[in-house]
């Protein structure tokens, strides 16, 4: 279909941010298993492409870190109701997940509160949710502010030549996605390790990160 001539789309490689937090979470759970287990969970709002890209990256990053780690995910079918997300997270934690990744907006705050309650790690999404406390291991960040700012900057610079009718893609390499503040409970060596992975994604050494997660088990 014809793309509108007066619009520039802003898209994000959420899978790159998911990969970073999945890698960190897997390294952490192998170093410090939860109830003797090395499991990770994720709760998505709905099965839509941006959510699935975050989750697919999470699986891939975890696998890169360690073959010992198993990952499961579920969908709350909701982006608002925190209770629905909390329920899914509690069930994953009861099943042995030592870290749970929320990919469900406001609903996902329930995932982080379940993590806090049960003494496991939560992982934030989109914005840096580290301010919620040390139970937030890190956040998979999607920097909409950076994308908008860079687009305005480009428009100002290019004037009438500002390119439209296409999607600008925001990635780790151009600072559009990444990870947020890392909890003080995470060892410095792991902070260094995840930063090295970020550099490998930025340089193109790590590429072809999947955009679709495995089917939901159960």
GROMACS .gro file of C-alpha atoms in nm, residues 9-206:
model
  198
    9UNK     CA    1   0.770   0.566   1.087
   10UNK     CA    2   0.979   0.499   1.398
   11UNK     CA    3   1.042   0.129   1.458
   12UNK     CA    4   1.259  -0.045   1.715
   13UNK     CA    5   1.462  -0.365   1.722
   14UNK     CA    6   1.312  -0.471   2.055
   15UNK     CA    7   1.476  -0.812   2.011
   16UNK     CA    8   1.817  -0.651   2.072
   17UNK     CA    9   1.706  -0.508   2.409
   18UNK     CA   10   1.543  -0.841   2.498
   19UNK     CA   11   1.868  -1.022   2.413
   20UNK     CA   12   2.067  -0.803   2.651
   21UNK     CA   13   1.838  -0.857   2.950
   22UNK     CA   14   1.801  -1.229   2.872
   23UNK     CA   15   2.178  -1.266   2.866
   24UNK     CA   16   2.220  -1.085   3.198
   25UNK     CA   17   1.935  -1.277   3.365
   26UNK     CA   18   2.074  -1.613   3.252
   27UNK     CA   19   2.425  -1.530   3.373
   28UNK     CA   20   2.280  -1.425   3.709
   29UNK     CA   21   2.059  -1.734   3.752
   30UNK     CA   22   2.348  -1.970   3.667
   31UNK     CA   23   2.570  -1.790   3.921
   32UNK     CA   24   2.293  -1.791   4.183
   33UNK     CA   25   2.023  -2.052   4.111
   34UNK     CA   26   1.677  -2.001   4.261
   35UNK     CA   27   1.570  -2.299   4.474
   36UNK     CA   28   1.832  -2.501   4.289
   37UNK     CA   29   1.682  -2.413   3.951
   38UNK     CA   30   1.799  -2.211   3.652
   39UNK     CA   31   1.470  -2.090   3.506
   40UNK     CA   32   1.357  -1.756   3.370
   41UNK     CA   33   1.007  -1.630   3.294
   42UNK     CA   34   0.850  -1.355   3.085
   43UNK     CA   35   0.498  -1.213   3.079
   44UNK     CA   36   0.381  -1.035   2.765
   45UNK     CA   37   0.067  -0.823   2.739
   46UNK     CA   38  -0.055  -0.961   2.407
   47UNK     CA   39   0.099  -1.163   2.128
   48UNK     CA   40   0.182  -0.867   1.904
   49UNK     CA   41   0.510  -0.807   1.714
   50UNK     CA   42   0.683  -0.560   1.951
   51UNK     CA   43   0.606  -0.778   2.256
   52UNK     CA   44   0.719  -1.092   2.074
   53UNK     CA   45   1.042  -0.928   1.960
   54UNK     CA   46   1.134  -0.845   2.323
   55UNK     CA   47   1.053  -1.203   2.431
   56UNK     CA   48   1.228  -1.368   2.135
   57UNK     CA   49   1.543  -1.169   2.213
   58UNK     CA   50   1.515  -1.269   2.580
   59UNK     CA   51   1.518  -1.639   2.484
   60UNK     CA   52   1.811  -1.590   2.246
   61UNK     CA   53   2.020  -1.389   2.494
   62UNK     CA   54   1.958  -1.646   2.768
   63UNK     CA   55   2.064  -1.927   2.535
   64UNK     CA   56   2.381  -1.736   2.443
   65UNK     CA   57   2.468  -1.709   2.813
   66UNK     CA   58   2.404  -2.070   2.909
   67UNK     CA   59   2.252  -2.388   2.771
   68UNK     CA   60   2.147  -2.477   3.128
   69UNK     CA   61   1.882  -2.208   3.145
   70UNK     CA   62   1.519  -2.273   3.054
   71UNK     CA   63   1.287  -1.988   2.961
   72UNK     CA   64   0.907  -1.983   2.963
   73UNK     CA   65   0.662  -1.708   2.873
   74UNK     CA   66   0.292  -1.633   2.894
   75UNK     CA   67   0.055  -1.356   2.783
   76UNK     CA   68  -0.179  -1.173   3.020
   77UNK     CA   69  -0.398  -1.048   2.729
   78UNK     CA   70  -0.391  -0.714   2.907
   79UNK     CA   71  -0.169  -0.407   2.922
   80UNK     CA   72  -0.342  -0.236   3.215
   81UNK     CA   73  -0.466  -0.478   3.484
   82UNK     CA   74  -0.169  -0.543   3.714
   83UNK     CA   75  -0.342  -0.835   3.889
   84UNK     CA   76  -0.349  -1.040   3.567
   85UNK     CA   77   0.023  -0.999   3.509
   86UNK     CA   78   0.103  -1.064   3.873
   87UNK     CA   79  -0.084  -1.393   3.861
   88UNK     CA   80   0.120  -1.515   3.562
   89UNK     CA   81   0.446  -1.407   3.727
   90UNK     CA   82   0.358  -1.576   4.057
   91UNK     CA   83   0.285  -1.897   3.871
   92UNK     CA   84   0.622  -1.880   3.689
   93UNK     CA   85   0.803  -1.810   4.018
   94UNK     CA   86   0.619  -2.101   4.186
   95UNK     CA   87   0.747  -2.315   3.900
   96UNK     CA   88   1.105  -2.209   3.974
   97UNK     CA   89   1.169  -1.890   3.774
   98UNK     CA   90   1.431  -1.681   3.954
   99UNK     CA   91   1.377  -1.379   3.728
  100UNK     CA   92   1.065  -1.256   3.548
  101UNK     CA   93   1.062  -1.011   3.256
  102UNK     CA   94   0.759  -0.788   3.214
  103UNK     CA   95   0.660  -0.693   2.857
  104UNK     CA   96   0.312  -0.567   2.938
  105UNK     CA   97   0.320  -0.195   3.010
  106UNK     CA   98   0.125  -0.095   3.319
  107UNK     CA   99  -0.004  -0.451   3.369
  108UNK     CA  100   0.361  -0.557   3.389
  109UNK     CA  101   0.408  -0.362   3.712
  110UNK     CA  102   0.231  -0.662   3.865
  111UNK     CA  103   0.518  -0.881   3.742
  112UNK     CA  104   0.769  -0.660   3.921
  113UNK     CA  105   0.567  -0.657   4.241
  114UNK     CA  106   0.540  -1.040   4.231
  115UNK     CA  107   0.920  -1.053   4.199
  116UNK     CA  108   0.966  -0.821   4.495
  117UNK     CA  109   0.720  -1.022   4.707
  118UNK     CA  110   0.887  -1.355   4.632
  119UNK     CA  111   1.247  -1.238   4.659
  120UNK     CA  112   1.337  -1.290   4.293
  121UNK     CA  113   1.444  -1.048   4.022
  122UNK     CA  114   1.206  -0.858   3.798
  123UNK     CA  115   1.310  -0.702   3.466
  124UNK     CA  116   1.147  -0.382   3.346
  125UNK     CA  117   1.053  -0.280   2.992
  126UNK     CA  118   1.044   0.027   2.766
  127UNK     CA  119   1.151   0.283   3.027
  128UNK     CA  120   1.417   0.228   3.292
  129UNK     CA  121   1.219   0.085   3.586
  130UNK     CA  122   1.521   0.049   3.814
  131UNK     CA  123   1.385   0.328   4.037
  132UNK     CA  124   1.132   0.075   4.172
  133UNK     CA  125   1.407  -0.092   4.375
  134UNK     CA  126   1.701  -0.334   4.382
  135UNK     CA  127   1.467  -0.623   4.290
  136UNK     CA  128   1.462  -0.481   3.935
  137UNK     CA  129   1.767  -0.650   3.778
  138UNK     CA  130   1.761  -0.411   3.480
  139UNK     CA  131   1.516  -0.297   3.210
  140UNK     CA  132   1.497  -0.364   2.836
  141UNK     CA  133   1.476  -0.006   2.720
  142UNK     CA  134   1.304   0.129   2.410
  143UNK     CA  135   1.402   0.492   2.385
  144UNK     CA  136   1.107   0.655   2.215
  145UNK     CA  137   1.239   0.991   2.342
  146UNK     CA  138   1.570   0.933   2.158
  147UNK     CA  139   1.387   0.831   1.839
  148UNK     CA  140   1.162   1.137   1.846
  149UNK     CA  141   1.448   1.372   1.932
  150UNK     CA  142   1.672   1.233   1.655
  151UNK     CA  143   1.387   1.262   1.405
  152UNK     CA  144   1.321   1.626   1.499
  153UNK     CA  145   1.695   1.694   1.478
  154UNK     CA  146   1.709   1.534   1.131
  155UNK     CA  147   1.405   1.734   1.017
  156UNK     CA  148   1.564   2.055   1.139
  157UNK     CA  149   1.892   1.971   0.970
  158UNK     CA  150   1.745   1.853   0.637
  159UNK     CA  151   1.466   2.105   0.600
  160UNK     CA  152   1.277   2.036   0.276
  161UNK     CA  153   1.499   1.733   0.211
  162UNK     CA  154   1.377   1.551   0.523
  163UNK     CA  155   1.309   1.195   0.408
  164UNK     CA  156   0.958   1.058   0.467
  165UNK     CA  157   0.749   0.764   0.349
  166UNK     CA  158   0.980   0.510   0.518
  167UNK     CA  159   1.046   0.355   0.859
  168UNK     CA  160   1.350   0.470   1.055
  169UNK     CA  161   1.479   0.176   1.260
  170UNK     CA  162   1.618   0.230   1.609
  171UNK     CA  163   1.872  -0.021   1.734
  172UNK     CA  164   2.146  -0.079   1.991
  173UNK     CA  165   2.393   0.065   1.736
  174UNK     CA  166   2.215   0.401   1.709
  175UNK     CA  167   2.117   0.422   2.076
  176UNK     CA  168   1.747   0.354   2.022
  177UNK     CA  169   1.728   0.040   2.239
  178UNK     CA  170   1.941  -0.097   2.520
  179UNK     CA  171   1.929  -0.179   2.889
  180UNK     CA  172   1.865   0.036   3.192
  181UNK     CA  173   2.025   0.071   3.532
  182UNK     CA  174   2.154  -0.260   3.669
  183UNK     CA  175   2.065  -0.356   4.025
  184UNK     CA  176   2.332  -0.310   4.293
  185UNK     CA  177   2.274  -0.681   4.371
  186UNK     CA  178   2.438  -0.783   4.042
  187UNK     CA  179   2.813  -0.855   4.050
  188UNK     CA  180   3.035  -0.605   3.866
  189UNK     CA  181   3.171  -0.887   3.645
  190UNK     CA  182   2.821  -0.948   3.507
  191UNK     CA  183   2.771  -0.577   3.439
  192UNK     CA  184   3.091  -0.587   3.234
  193UNK     CA  185   2.977  -0.904   3.055
  194UNK     CA  186   2.643  -0.756   2.945
  195UNK     CA  187   2.814  -0.437   2.830
  196UNK     CA  188   3.047  -0.650   2.615
  197UNK     CA  189   2.743  -0.816   2.458
  198UNK     CA  190   2.592  -0.471   2.392
  199UNK     CA  191   2.911  -0.374   2.209
  200UNK     CA  192   2.899  -0.696   2.002
  201UNK     CA  193   2.540  -0.621   1.896
  202UNK     CA  194   2.632  -0.260   1.816
  203UNK     CA  195   2.929  -0.367   1.602
  204UNK     CA  196   2.724  -0.629   1.416
  205UNK     CA  197   2.923  -0.922   1.559
  206UNK     CA  198   2.599  -1.056   1.709
   0.00000   0.00000   0.00000
